């Protein structure tokens, strides 16, 4: 039986929810634009050097008029500074999945318009995440490098140690049969020199590319030797003498053109026709739904009206599902059993999928139902899409006596060991162990995106504050002390503020607890893109090596 939508997107409640969601989307776009504007402040310097800005490089590399999926655009937000008006998101790099000469690739570019491309702490985490995505989804890895390396004024030993994983991942990608291609637009010093060193092919730009283990200042300080940058690591030297560079370009445009030619000769089966046949639009993101499928513009707009700003208000998550699937066809699984947990089957752009979501806490029947459904999807080989919106697993005497712990654990076992790809969209509440049972970041979903309305925490701020208040008052009572009302309220308010500030989707995305915050209207297009990527990875034939390509 198919689900018939009952939500009225023209009601007053819907209008209020739409306005609140649009306000959040406006904040999201403003934050993303802040990084663009900050990078563009260096335009005059780049133009004087005859260079392109980082985002211009990406724009010239990827195919025009086809989809491009940005990743982790809020990385580092509120981590560089706690001032929300001054924090610049992005982690100092641009990353996304796009097509180059018809081949789906992971594309990463140093945002050298900001701090000369110096590696930021969350920027390191960001590149490690996109390398993981490239490996898991069998994507060639293209890196547009121009980095001042680590900022020595902000040196942290853990950054140096963990940074080794970046180079390890390049070797793993190459050994897996996934080409690693670097366009060296500018400097790569010390550890940064291993970016081209661990690439399968390197394209250098005459007069601009630099790669050396020790630049002239460090060389002089360490050994007393005096040498020019070109002698130590210039593009011409590396192309003609050391052999580090395979191709020598005259400028950025020429280098990107060479990169496109290299990709065209990878002989990887392109799947771009699949995207074009469905009429998917392109740009700097995935702004439009799939033409002629799903519910069209109206249902897409309805997604703005479904999630309340106050997550205590109930939401029927079937209303979200039916607006994501092909032709609105949704087959609900066990609709009368464990009704607060919703499991259903449908298709997104022709890909059969299973959905799991919640219209309330996950109770014992709900956990059992989800466990059964996950195993059913594994038997069918259908990817699972989790739409997170839960306050967690049910608590209370009745629930505990019914075995909530063991049944919830059974669900977590199923999520952990599912044999099919899993994709998570955090739509609303993601509290407590519900974050785990609904395939949160700790459970390694293939992709995870958040709506601006999402909130993630071990529990709600008021619940945490009330818990601590009860514990504190009980401890004081045991000592024969009277609770100070003003002090108790101050502690309550502080705890609420700490929890609420960290639960916000923009904050958690800044910590890379998702792969990006998306406009709800783009959810279907994003899911279709991810499902295409997953299917292509499954169909692709690679030629792995025991080691990565040892360049001569």
Short mmCIF file of C-alpha atoms in Angstrom, two decimals:
data_model
loop_
_atom_site.label_atom_id
_atom_site.label_comp_id
_atom_site.label_asym_id
_atom_site.label_seq_id
_atom_site.Cartn_x
_atom_site.Cartn_y
_atom_site.Cartn_z
CA UNK A 1 0.00 0.00 0.00
CA UNK A 2 1.24 3.48 -0.89
CA UNK A 3 1.34 6.35 1.57
CA UNK A 4 -0.99 9.24 0.78
CA UNK A 5 0.40 12.63 1.91
CA UNK A 6 -1.83 14.45 4.39
CA UNK A 7 0.36 17.48 5.15
CA UNK A 8 -1.01 20.83 4.02
CA UNK A 9 1.99 22.88 2.81
CA UNK A 10 -0.18 26.02 2.67
CA UNK A 11 -1.24 25.98 6.32
CA UNK A 12 -0.12 28.61 8.80
CA UNK A 13 2.12 26.07 10.57
CA UNK A 14 3.71 25.18 7.24
CA UNK A 15 4.31 28.85 6.46
CA UNK A 16 6.05 29.40 9.79
CA UNK A 17 8.23 26.34 9.29
CA UNK A 18 9.08 27.43 5.75
CA UNK A 19 10.10 30.91 6.91
CA UNK A 20 12.31 29.47 9.67
CA UNK A 21 13.97 27.02 7.26
CA UNK A 22 14.58 29.70 4.62
CA UNK A 23 16.19 31.88 7.28
CA UNK A 24 18.56 29.05 8.17
CA UNK A 25 19.35 28.42 4.52
CA UNK A 26 20.12 32.12 4.16
CA UNK A 27 22.58 31.86 7.06
CA UNK A 28 24.16 28.79 5.45
CA UNK A 29 24.66 30.51 2.10
CA UNK A 30 26.06 33.60 3.82
CA UNK A 31 28.67 31.47 5.63
CA UNK A 32 29.64 29.72 2.40
CA UNK A 33 29.89 33.08 0.64
CA UNK A 34 32.12 34.38 3.43
CA UNK A 35 34.79 31.84 2.45
CA UNK A 36 34.41 32.77 -1.23
CA UNK A 37 34.76 36.49 -0.46
CA UNK A 38 37.72 35.95 1.87
CA UNK A 39 39.56 34.00 -0.80
CA UNK A 40 38.69 36.58 -3.45
CA UNK A 41 40.40 39.32 -1.42
CA UNK A 42 43.62 37.95 -2.88
CA UNK A 43 42.44 38.40 -6.49
CA UNK A 44 44.78 41.32 -7.24
CA UNK A 45 47.78 39.31 -6.03
CA UNK A 46 46.77 36.29 -8.09
CA UNK A 47 46.17 38.36 -11.21
CA UNK A 48 49.54 40.06 -10.83
CA UNK A 49 51.16 36.61 -10.78
CA UNK A 50 49.09 35.50 -13.76
CA UNK A 51 47.20 32.96 -11.66
CA UNK A 52 43.59 31.91 -11.22
CA UNK A 53 41.80 31.88 -7.87
CA UNK A 54 41.24 28.38 -6.42
CA UNK A 55 37.52 28.22 -7.23
CA UNK A 56 38.23 29.39 -10.77
CA UNK A 57 40.65 26.49 -11.11
CA UNK A 58 38.01 24.01 -9.99
CA UNK A 59 35.49 25.59 -12.35
CA UNK A 60 37.82 25.14 -15.32
CA UNK A 61 38.76 21.59 -14.39
CA UNK A 62 35.28 20.10 -14.07
CA UNK A 63 32.91 19.63 -16.98
CA UNK A 64 30.47 22.52 -17.51
CA UNK A 65 26.74 21.95 -17.37
CA UNK A 66 26.81 18.77 -15.26
CA UNK A 67 26.46 18.04 -11.54
CA UNK A 68 29.08 18.85 -8.94
CA UNK A 69 28.57 17.90 -5.29
CA UNK A 70 30.41 20.19 -2.82
CA UNK A 71 31.64 18.54 0.36
CA UNK A 72 32.17 19.90 3.89
CA UNK A 73 31.75 23.56 2.99
CA UNK A 74 31.39 24.48 6.70
CA UNK A 75 34.48 22.57 7.86
CA UNK A 76 36.26 24.49 10.60
CA UNK A 77 33.36 26.85 11.31
CA UNK A 78 33.76 28.22 14.87
CA UNK A 79 36.97 26.23 15.26
CA UNK A 80 39.32 28.94 13.94
CA UNK A 81 37.63 31.45 16.24
CA UNK A 82 34.58 31.32 18.51
CA UNK A 83 33.29 34.56 16.99
CA UNK A 84 30.46 33.56 14.61
CA UNK A 85 30.86 36.85 12.76
CA UNK A 86 34.56 36.29 12.06
CA UNK A 87 34.88 32.53 11.56
CA UNK A 88 35.70 31.55 7.97
CA UNK A 89 34.40 28.06 7.12
CA UNK A 90 35.83 25.61 4.62
CA UNK A 91 39.01 24.45 6.34
CA UNK A 92 41.18 26.28 3.80
CA UNK A 93 40.27 24.03 0.90
CA UNK A 94 37.59 23.38 -1.69
CA UNK A 95 36.41 19.80 -2.18
CA UNK A 96 33.71 18.01 -4.11
CA UNK A 97 32.77 15.21 -6.47
CA UNK A 98 32.48 16.26 -10.10
CA UNK A 99 33.00 15.08 -13.66
CA UNK A 100 36.19 15.66 -15.61
CA UNK A 101 35.92 14.63 -19.26
CA UNK A 102 32.97 12.48 -18.29
CA UNK A 103 34.80 10.68 -15.47
CA UNK A 104 33.46 11.03 -11.93
CA UNK A 105 36.35 12.27 -9.74
CA UNK A 106 37.12 13.59 -6.29
CA UNK A 107 38.47 17.12 -6.74
CA UNK A 108 40.33 18.97 -3.96
CA UNK A 109 41.90 22.43 -4.23
CA UNK A 110 44.00 24.34 -1.72
CA UNK A 111 42.21 27.63 -0.98
CA UNK A 112 45.43 29.57 -1.40
CA UNK A 113 43.56 32.87 -1.35
CA UNK A 114 43.26 32.36 2.44
CA UNK A 115 46.50 32.33 4.47
CA UNK A 116 48.39 31.28 1.31
CA UNK A 117 46.73 27.87 1.52
CA UNK A 118 48.27 27.02 4.90
CA UNK A 119 46.86 23.73 6.20
CA UNK A 120 44.28 24.28 8.93
CA UNK A 121 43.49 21.63 11.58
CA UNK A 122 39.97 21.02 10.27
CA UNK A 123 41.33 21.28 6.74
CA UNK A 124 43.46 18.22 7.48
CA UNK A 125 40.40 16.36 8.76
CA UNK A 126 38.50 17.45 5.66
CA UNK A 127 41.04 16.10 3.20
CA UNK A 128 41.29 12.84 5.16
CA UNK A 129 37.51 12.48 4.89
CA UNK A 130 37.37 13.14 1.15
CA UNK A 131 40.25 10.72 0.61
CA UNK A 132 38.20 8.12 2.48
CA UNK A 133 35.21 8.89 0.25
CA UNK A 134 37.37 8.60 -2.87
CA UNK A 135 38.70 5.21 -1.76
CA UNK A 136 35.31 3.83 -0.75
CA UNK A 137 33.57 5.09 -3.89
CA UNK A 138 36.44 4.26 -6.27
CA UNK A 139 37.03 7.80 -7.48
CA UNK A 140 40.20 9.14 -9.11
CA UNK A 141 41.73 11.79 -6.84
CA UNK A 142 42.68 15.15 -8.34
CA UNK A 143 44.48 17.65 -6.12
CA UNK A 144 45.08 21.27 -7.11
CA UNK A 145 47.94 22.19 -4.78
CA UNK A 146 49.20 25.58 -3.66
CA UNK A 147 49.94 25.59 0.03
CA UNK A 148 52.25 27.38 2.40
CA UNK A 149 52.26 24.15 4.44
CA UNK A 150 51.63 24.17 8.15
CA UNK A 151 51.35 27.48 9.99
CA UNK A 152 54.38 27.29 12.29
CA UNK A 153 52.94 29.99 14.53
CA UNK A 154 50.09 27.57 15.32
CA UNK A 155 52.18 24.41 15.42
CA UNK A 156 50.65 21.41 17.17
CA UNK A 157 52.58 18.16 17.34
CA UNK A 158 49.39 16.11 16.93
CA UNK A 159 48.73 17.85 13.61
CA UNK A 160 52.16 16.82 12.39
CA UNK A 161 51.70 13.20 13.48
CA UNK A 162 48.14 12.79 12.19
CA UNK A 163 49.12 14.55 8.99
CA UNK A 164 51.01 11.46 7.93
CA UNK A 165 47.66 9.79 7.22
CA UNK A 166 47.17 12.22 4.32
CA UNK A 167 50.18 10.76 2.52
CA UNK A 168 49.34 7.21 3.55
CA UNK A 169 45.93 7.62 1.93
CA UNK A 170 47.52 8.76 -1.34
CA UNK A 171 49.54 5.55 -1.39
CA UNK A 172 46.40 3.53 -0.61
CA UNK A 173 44.45 5.19 -3.43
CA UNK A 174 47.19 4.49 -5.94
CA UNK A 175 47.58 0.89 -4.82
CA UNK A 176 43.81 0.41 -5.11
CA UNK A 177 44.04 1.33 -8.79
CA UNK A 178 42.64 4.84 -8.34
CA UNK A 179 44.79 7.43 -10.14
CA UNK A 180 46.17 10.27 -8.00
CA UNK A 181 46.85 13.35 -10.09
CA UNK A 182 48.32 16.59 -8.75
CA UNK A 183 48.40 19.98 -10.42
CA UNK A 184 51.11 21.90 -8.56
CA UNK A 185 49.97 25.51 -8.94
CA UNK A 186 52.36 26.94 -6.37
CA UNK A 187 54.45 25.93 -3.39
CA UNK A 188 54.68 22.57 -1.69
CA UNK A 189 57.22 22.69 1.11
CA UNK A 190 58.43 20.06 3.61
CA UNK A 191 55.57 17.60 4.12
CA UNK A 192 53.68 19.38 1.34
CA UNK A 193 56.34 18.17 -1.10
CA UNK A 194 55.05 14.64 -0.60
CA UNK A 195 51.75 15.63 -2.22
CA UNK A 196 53.34 15.52 -5.68
CA UNK A 197 55.81 12.85 -4.53
CA UNK A 198 52.99 10.42 -3.74
CA UNK A 199 50.96 11.24 -6.85
CA UNK A 200 50.89 9.03 -9.93
CA UNK A 201 51.19 12.02 -12.27
CA UNK A 202 52.23 15.62 -11.57
CA UNK A 203 51.59 18.71 -13.67
CA UNK A 204 53.74 21.75 -12.86
CA UNK A 205 53.44 25.39 -13.87
CA UNK A 206 56.51 27.17 -15.18
CA UNK A 207 57.69 29.91 -12.87
CA UNK A 208 55.07 29.15 -10.21
CA UNK A 209 55.38 25.52 -9.02
CA UNK A 210 57.72 24.82 -6.13
CA UNK A 211 58.36 21.55 -4.31
CA UNK A 212 61.19 21.04 -1.84
CA UNK A 213 61.75 19.34 1.48
CA UNK A 214 63.51 22.46 2.78
CA UNK A 215 63.07 25.91 1.25
CA UNK A 216 65.94 28.41 1.01
CA UNK A 217 65.49 29.83 4.57
CA UNK A 218 65.40 26.41 6.26
CA UNK A 219 68.21 25.10 4.07
CA UNK A 220 70.45 27.99 5.07
CA UNK A 221 69.51 27.65 8.74
CA UNK A 222 70.09 23.88 8.76
CA UNK A 223 73.17 23.51 6.53
CA UNK A 224 74.42 26.97 5.60
CA UNK A 225 73.86 26.18 1.91
CA UNK A 226 72.49 28.99 -0.25
CA UNK A 227 70.25 28.13 -3.20
CA UNK A 228 67.43 29.73 -5.16
CA UNK A 229 63.88 28.37 -5.13
CA UNK A 230 64.20 27.32 -8.77
CA UNK A 231 67.41 25.40 -8.09
CA UNK A 232 65.89 23.65 -5.12
CA UNK A 233 62.45 22.86 -6.43
CA UNK A 234 61.27 24.86 -9.44
CA UNK A 235 58.96 23.52 -12.12
CA UNK A 236 61.60 23.39 -14.84
CA UNK A 237 64.11 21.64 -12.58
CA UNK A 238 61.58 19.01 -11.52
CA UNK A 239 60.35 18.47 -15.07
CA UNK A 240 63.81 18.17 -16.65
CA UNK A 241 66.17 17.10 -13.85
CA UNK A 242 64.56 15.36 -10.86
CA UNK A 243 61.64 13.85 -12.80
CA UNK A 244 59.12 14.81 -10.14
CA UNK A 245 56.96 16.53 -12.75
CA UNK A 246 55.58 14.66 -15.77
CA UNK A 247 54.13 17.71 -17.53
CA UNK A 248 55.24 21.36 -17.64
CA UNK A 249 52.48 23.91 -18.22
CA UNK A 250 52.83 27.58 -19.06
CA UNK A 251 50.10 28.81 -16.70
CA UNK A 252 47.14 27.66 -14.62
CA UNK A 253 44.78 27.32 -17.58
CA UNK A 254 47.28 25.26 -19.53
CA UNK A 255 47.87 23.03 -16.50
CA UNK A 256 44.16 22.38 -16.03
CA UNK A 257 43.79 21.61 -19.72
CA UNK A 258 46.57 19.03 -19.43
CA UNK A 259 44.85 17.54 -16.37
CA UNK A 260 41.62 17.15 -18.35
CA UNK A 261 43.52 15.37 -21.12
CA UNK A 262 45.17 13.05 -18.63
CA UNK A 263 41.77 12.15 -17.15
CA UNK A 264 40.36 11.56 -20.63
CA UNK A 265 43.04 8.90 -21.17
CA UNK A 266 42.35 6.98 -17.96
CA UNK A 267 39.99 4.70 -19.91
CA UNK A 268 37.59 4.56 -16.97
CA UNK A 269 34.03 3.98 -18.14
CA UNK A 270 32.22 7.33 -18.02
CA UNK A 271 28.69 7.39 -16.67
CA UNK A 272 27.90 10.98 -17.48
CA UNK A 273 25.22 9.87 -19.93
CA UNK A 274 23.20 8.55 -16.98
CA UNK A 275 23.10 12.04 -15.51
CA UNK A 276 22.29 13.78 -18.80
CA UNK A 277 19.49 11.38 -19.66
CA UNK A 278 17.72 12.38 -16.46
CA UNK A 279 18.15 16.08 -17.18
CA UNK A 280 20.01 16.88 -13.98
CA UNK A 281 21.14 20.50 -13.87
CA UNK A 282 24.54 21.69 -12.77
CA UNK A 283 26.35 24.59 -11.27
CA UNK A 284 28.46 25.06 -8.20
CA UNK A 285 26.16 22.60 -6.44
CA UNK A 286 23.14 20.43 -7.14
CA UNK A 287 20.40 23.05 -7.10
CA UNK A 288 17.63 21.34 -9.04
CA UNK A 289 15.61 18.12 -8.76
CA UNK A 290 15.71 15.39 -11.36
CA UNK A 291 13.50 16.51 -14.21
CA UNK A 292 10.37 14.47 -14.79
CA UNK A 293 10.79 12.31 -11.69
CA UNK A 294 9.63 12.38 -8.11
CA UNK A 295 7.04 15.07 -7.51
CA UNK A 296 8.43 18.08 -9.32
CA UNK A 297 8.93 21.59 -8.04
CA UNK A 298 5.88 21.63 -5.76
CA UNK A 299 6.85 18.62 -3.66
CA UNK A 300 10.44 19.83 -3.61
CA UNK A 301 9.29 23.15 -2.11
CA UNK A 302 7.12 21.27 0.39
CA UNK A 303 10.29 19.95 2.05
CA UNK A 304 10.87 23.45 3.42
CA UNK A 305 7.61 23.27 5.37
CA UNK A 306 7.92 19.93 7.13
CA UNK A 307 10.53 20.34 9.84
CA UNK A 308 9.64 22.60 12.78
CA UNK A 309 12.15 24.98 14.32
CA UNK A 310 11.07 23.54 17.68
CA UNK A 311 11.90 19.86 17.36
CA UNK A 312 9.40 19.00 20.08
CA UNK A 313 6.62 19.37 17.52
CA UNK A 314 5.73 16.05 15.88
CA UNK A 315 6.61 15.31 12.25
CA UNK A 316 5.36 12.42 10.13
CA UNK A 317 8.59 11.47 8.37
CA UNK A 318 6.61 9.59 5.71
CA UNK A 319 5.79 13.06 4.39
CA UNK A 320 9.53 13.53 3.76
CA UNK A 321 9.98 10.10 2.20
CA UNK A 322 7.10 10.45 -0.24
CA UNK A 323 8.61 13.68 -1.56
CA UNK A 324 11.95 11.99 -2.28
CA UNK A 325 10.89 8.85 -4.12
CA UNK A 326 10.10 8.31 -7.79
CA UNK A 327 6.45 9.10 -8.59
CA UNK A 328 5.68 9.33 -4.87
CA UNK A 329 5.51 5.51 -4.69
CA UNK A 330 6.26 4.42 -1.13
CA UNK A 331 5.67 0.91 0.26
CA UNK A 332 5.60 0.95 4.04
CA UNK A 333 6.94 -2.05 5.94
CA UNK A 334 5.02 -3.33 9.02
CA UNK A 335 2.98 -0.10 9.26
CA UNK A 336 0.93 -1.31 12.25
CA UNK A 337 3.84 -2.68 14.29
CA UNK A 338 6.24 -0.34 16.08
CA UNK A 339 4.43 2.53 14.35
CA UNK A 340 6.72 5.24 15.75
CA UNK A 341 9.58 3.79 13.69
CA UNK A 342 8.94 4.10 9.96
CA UNK A 343 10.46 1.68 7.45
CA UNK A 344 9.55 1.84 3.78
CA UNK A 345 10.72 0.93 0.30
CA UNK A 346 10.88 3.18 -2.73
CA UNK A 347 13.14 4.25 -5.57
CA UNK A 348 15.22 7.37 -6.09
CA UNK A 349 16.12 8.06 -9.72
CA UNK A 350 15.62 4.41 -10.49
CA UNK A 351 17.69 3.15 -7.56
CA UNK A 352 15.66 0.91 -5.20
CA UNK A 353 16.25 1.93 -1.59
CA UNK A 354 14.97 1.30 1.89
CA UNK A 355 14.11 4.19 4.22
CA UNK A 356 14.28 4.17 8.01
CA UNK A 357 13.08 7.06 10.13
CA UNK A 358 11.13 7.82 13.31
CA UNK A 359 8.05 9.73 14.34
CA UNK A 360 9.05 9.56 17.99
CA UNK A 361 11.40 7.68 20.32
CA UNK A 362 12.54 4.23 19.22
CA UNK A 363 10.67 1.67 21.35
CA UNK A 364 11.12 -2.10 21.58
CA UNK A 365 8.81 -2.94 18.64
CA UNK A 366 10.42 -0.16 16.61
CA UNK A 367 13.94 -1.47 17.23
CA UNK A 368 12.88 -5.00 16.28
CA UNK A 369 11.13 -3.74 13.18
CA UNK A 370 14.19 -1.74 12.06
CA UNK A 371 16.46 -4.74 12.66
CA UNK A 372 14.19 -6.96 10.54
CA UNK A 373 14.03 -4.32 7.79
CA UNK A 374 17.81 -3.80 7.66
CA UNK A 375 18.32 -7.53 7.19
CA UNK A 376 15.59 -7.56 4.52
CA UNK A 377 17.35 -4.77 2.61
CA UNK A 378 20.65 -6.64 2.89
CA UNK A 379 19.00 -9.73 1.41
CA UNK A 380 17.64 -7.62 -1.47
CA UNK A 381 20.91 -5.70 -1.91
CA UNK A 382 19.16 -2.32 -1.61
CA UNK A 383 20.97 0.70 -0.09
CA UNK A 384 19.43 2.11 3.08
CA UNK A 385 18.64 5.79 3.57
CA UNK A 386 18.29 6.91 7.20
CA UNK A 387 16.29 10.10 7.80
CA UNK A 388 17.27 11.01 11.34
CA UNK A 389 14.57 12.55 13.51
CA UNK A 390 14.49 10.94 16.94
CA UNK A 391 14.97 11.83 20.59
CA UNK A 392 16.58 8.40 21.08
CA UNK A 393 15.55 5.06 22.51
CA UNK A 394 12.55 4.88 24.84
CA UNK A 395 13.31 5.07 28.56
CA UNK A 396 11.23 4.17 31.59
CA UNK A 397 10.36 1.17 33.76
CA UNK A 398 8.11 -0.48 31.20
CA UNK A 399 10.63 -0.04 28.40
CA UNK A 400 13.55 -1.32 30.48
CA UNK A 401 11.61 -4.39 31.61
CA UNK A 402 10.67 -5.10 27.99
CA UNK A 403 14.38 -5.30 27.14
CA UNK A 404 15.02 -1.95 25.48
CA UNK A 405 18.78 -2.27 25.96
CA UNK A 406 19.11 -5.64 24.27
CA UNK A 407 16.65 -4.84 21.48
CA UNK A 408 18.24 -1.45 20.82
CA UNK A 409 21.63 -3.16 20.79
CA UNK A 410 20.30 -5.65 18.27
CA UNK A 411 19.37 -2.76 15.98
CA UNK A 412 22.83 -1.23 16.40
CA UNK A 413 24.35 -4.61 15.53
CA UNK A 414 22.34 -4.63 12.30
CA UNK A 415 23.36 -1.08 11.40
CA UNK A 416 27.01 -1.82 12.13
CA UNK A 417 27.18 -4.97 10.05
CA UNK A 418 24.80 -4.13 7.20
CA UNK A 419 26.19 -5.43 3.92
CA UNK A 420 24.62 -2.69 1.77
CA UNK A 421 25.64 0.98 1.42
CA UNK A 422 24.01 3.29 3.95
CA UNK A 423 23.34 7.02 3.52
CA UNK A 424 22.21 9.25 6.37
CA UNK A 425 20.34 12.55 6.22
CA UNK A 426 20.04 14.31 9.57
CA UNK A 427 16.72 16.12 9.19
CA UNK A 428 15.80 17.03 12.75
CA UNK A 429 16.63 15.61 16.18
CA UNK A 430 19.57 13.24 16.53
CA UNK A 431 19.73 12.62 20.26
CA UNK A 432 21.26 9.98 22.47
CA UNK A 433 21.81 6.47 21.19
CA UNK A 434 19.27 7.27 18.49
CA UNK A 435 22.19 8.89 16.68
CA UNK A 436 23.92 5.51 16.74
CA UNK A 437 20.95 3.32 15.87
CA UNK A 438 20.11 5.62 12.96
CA UNK A 439 23.60 5.31 11.44
CA UNK A 440 25.28 8.48 12.72
CA UNK A 441 28.84 9.46 11.85
CA UNK A 442 30.33 6.90 14.23
CA UNK A 443 28.74 4.10 12.18
CA UNK A 444 30.47 5.05 8.94
CA UNK A 445 27.59 5.71 6.54
CA UNK A 446 28.83 6.02 2.97
CA UNK A 447 27.59 9.64 2.91
CA UNK A 448 26.04 11.80 5.63
CA UNK A 449 24.41 15.20 5.10
CA UNK A 450 22.45 17.49 7.42
CA UNK A 451 19.52 19.79 6.94
CA UNK A 452 19.93 23.24 8.56
CA UNK A 453 17.29 22.17 11.10
CA UNK A 454 19.31 19.21 12.41
CA UNK A 455 20.43 19.10 16.03
CA UNK A 456 22.80 16.52 17.49
CA UNK A 457 23.47 15.86 21.17
CA UNK A 458 23.63 13.14 23.78
CA UNK A 459 20.34 14.63 25.04
CA UNK A 460 18.45 17.92 24.91
CA UNK A 461 20.00 20.85 26.74
CA UNK A 462 17.14 21.20 29.23
CA UNK A 463 17.15 17.47 29.97
CA UNK A 464 20.91 17.58 30.63
CA UNK A 465 20.56 20.64 32.84
CA UNK A 466 17.64 19.15 34.78
CA UNK A 467 19.58 15.90 35.28
CA UNK A 468 22.57 17.77 36.71
CA UNK A 469 20.27 19.90 38.84
CA UNK A 470 18.65 16.80 40.37
CA UNK A 471 22.04 15.16 40.97
CA UNK A 472 23.52 18.32 42.55
CA UNK A 473 20.52 18.90 44.81
CA UNK A 474 20.57 15.27 45.94
CA UNK A 475 24.29 15.50 46.77
CA UNK A 476 23.72 18.67 48.79
CA UNK A 477 20.80 17.09 50.62
CA UNK A 478 22.97 14.15 51.66
CA UNK A 479 25.36 16.66 53.20
CA UNK A 480 22.51 18.44 54.98
CA UNK A 481 22.87 21.55 52.82
CA UNK A 482 20.14 23.69 51.33
CA UNK A 483 20.32 24.24 47.56
CA UNK A 484 21.05 27.83 46.50
CA UNK A 485 18.26 28.69 44.03
CA UNK A 486 20.22 31.40 42.20
CA UNK A 487 23.32 29.23 41.88
CA UNK A 488 21.21 26.26 40.74
CA UNK A 489 19.54 28.36 38.04
CA UNK A 490 22.89 29.74 36.86
CA UNK A 491 24.23 26.19 36.50
CA UNK A 492 21.04 25.17 34.68
CA UNK A 493 21.31 28.04 32.20
CA UNK A 494 25.00 27.39 31.56
CA UNK A 495 24.46 23.72 30.79
CA UNK A 496 21.57 24.51 28.44
CA UNK A 497 23.73 27.04 26.61
CA UNK A 498 26.64 24.60 26.23
CA UNK A 499 24.42 21.81 24.90
CA UNK A 500 22.36 23.98 22.59
CA UNK A 501 25.34 25.75 21.04
CA UNK A 502 27.06 22.45 20.24
CA UNK A 503 23.91 20.77 18.93
CA UNK A 504 23.49 23.24 16.07
CA UNK A 505 23.94 21.79 12.56
CA UNK A 506 26.40 24.50 11.53
CA UNK A 507 28.58 23.80 14.57
CA UNK A 508 28.57 20.03 14.11
CA UNK A 509 29.27 20.44 10.39
CA UNK A 510 32.22 22.65 11.34
CA UNK A 511 33.56 19.63 13.23
CA UNK A 512 33.10 17.45 10.12
CA UNK A 513 30.42 15.37 11.80
CA UNK A 514 28.70 15.35 8.41
CA UNK A 515 29.72 15.76 4.77
CA UNK A 516 27.90 19.05 4.44
CA UNK A 517 24.71 20.95 5.24
CA UNK A 518 22.23 20.91 2.34
CA UNK A 519 19.07 22.74 1.39
CA UNK A 520 16.19 20.28 2.01
CA UNK A 521 14.98 20.97 -1.53
CA UNK A 522 18.24 19.46 -2.87
CA UNK A 523 17.87 16.21 -0.90
CA UNK A 524 16.52 14.11 -3.75
CA UNK A 525 19.19 15.34 -6.18
CA UNK A 526 21.96 14.77 -3.62
CA UNK A 527 20.71 11.26 -2.85
CA UNK A 528 20.44 10.45 -6.57
CA UNK A 529 24.01 11.68 -7.12
CA UNK A 530 25.31 9.61 -4.20
CA UNK A 531 23.42 6.50 -5.32
CA UNK A 532 24.81 6.91 -8.84
CA UNK A 533 28.29 7.23 -7.35
CA UNK A 534 27.80 4.07 -5.28
CA UNK A 535 26.43 2.06 -8.22
CA UNK A 536 29.28 3.20 -10.46
CA UNK A 537 31.80 2.15 -7.82
CA UNK A 538 30.21 -1.31 -7.68
CA UNK A 539 30.36 -1.66 -11.46
CA UNK A 540 33.88 -0.28 -11.95
CA UNK A 541 36.78 -2.63 -12.65
CA UNK A 542 40.05 -1.52 -11.07
CA UNK A 543 43.58 -2.86 -11.44
CA UNK A 544 45.02 -2.74 -7.93
CA UNK A 545 48.74 -3.01 -7.29
CA UNK A 546 50.64 -4.36 -4.32
CA UNK A 547 52.10 -0.85 -3.94
CA UNK A 548 51.15 2.52 -5.36
CA UNK A 549 52.73 3.64 -8.62
CA UNK A 550 56.46 4.16 -8.00
CA UNK A 551 57.21 7.13 -10.23
CA UNK A 552 60.57 7.16 -11.97
#
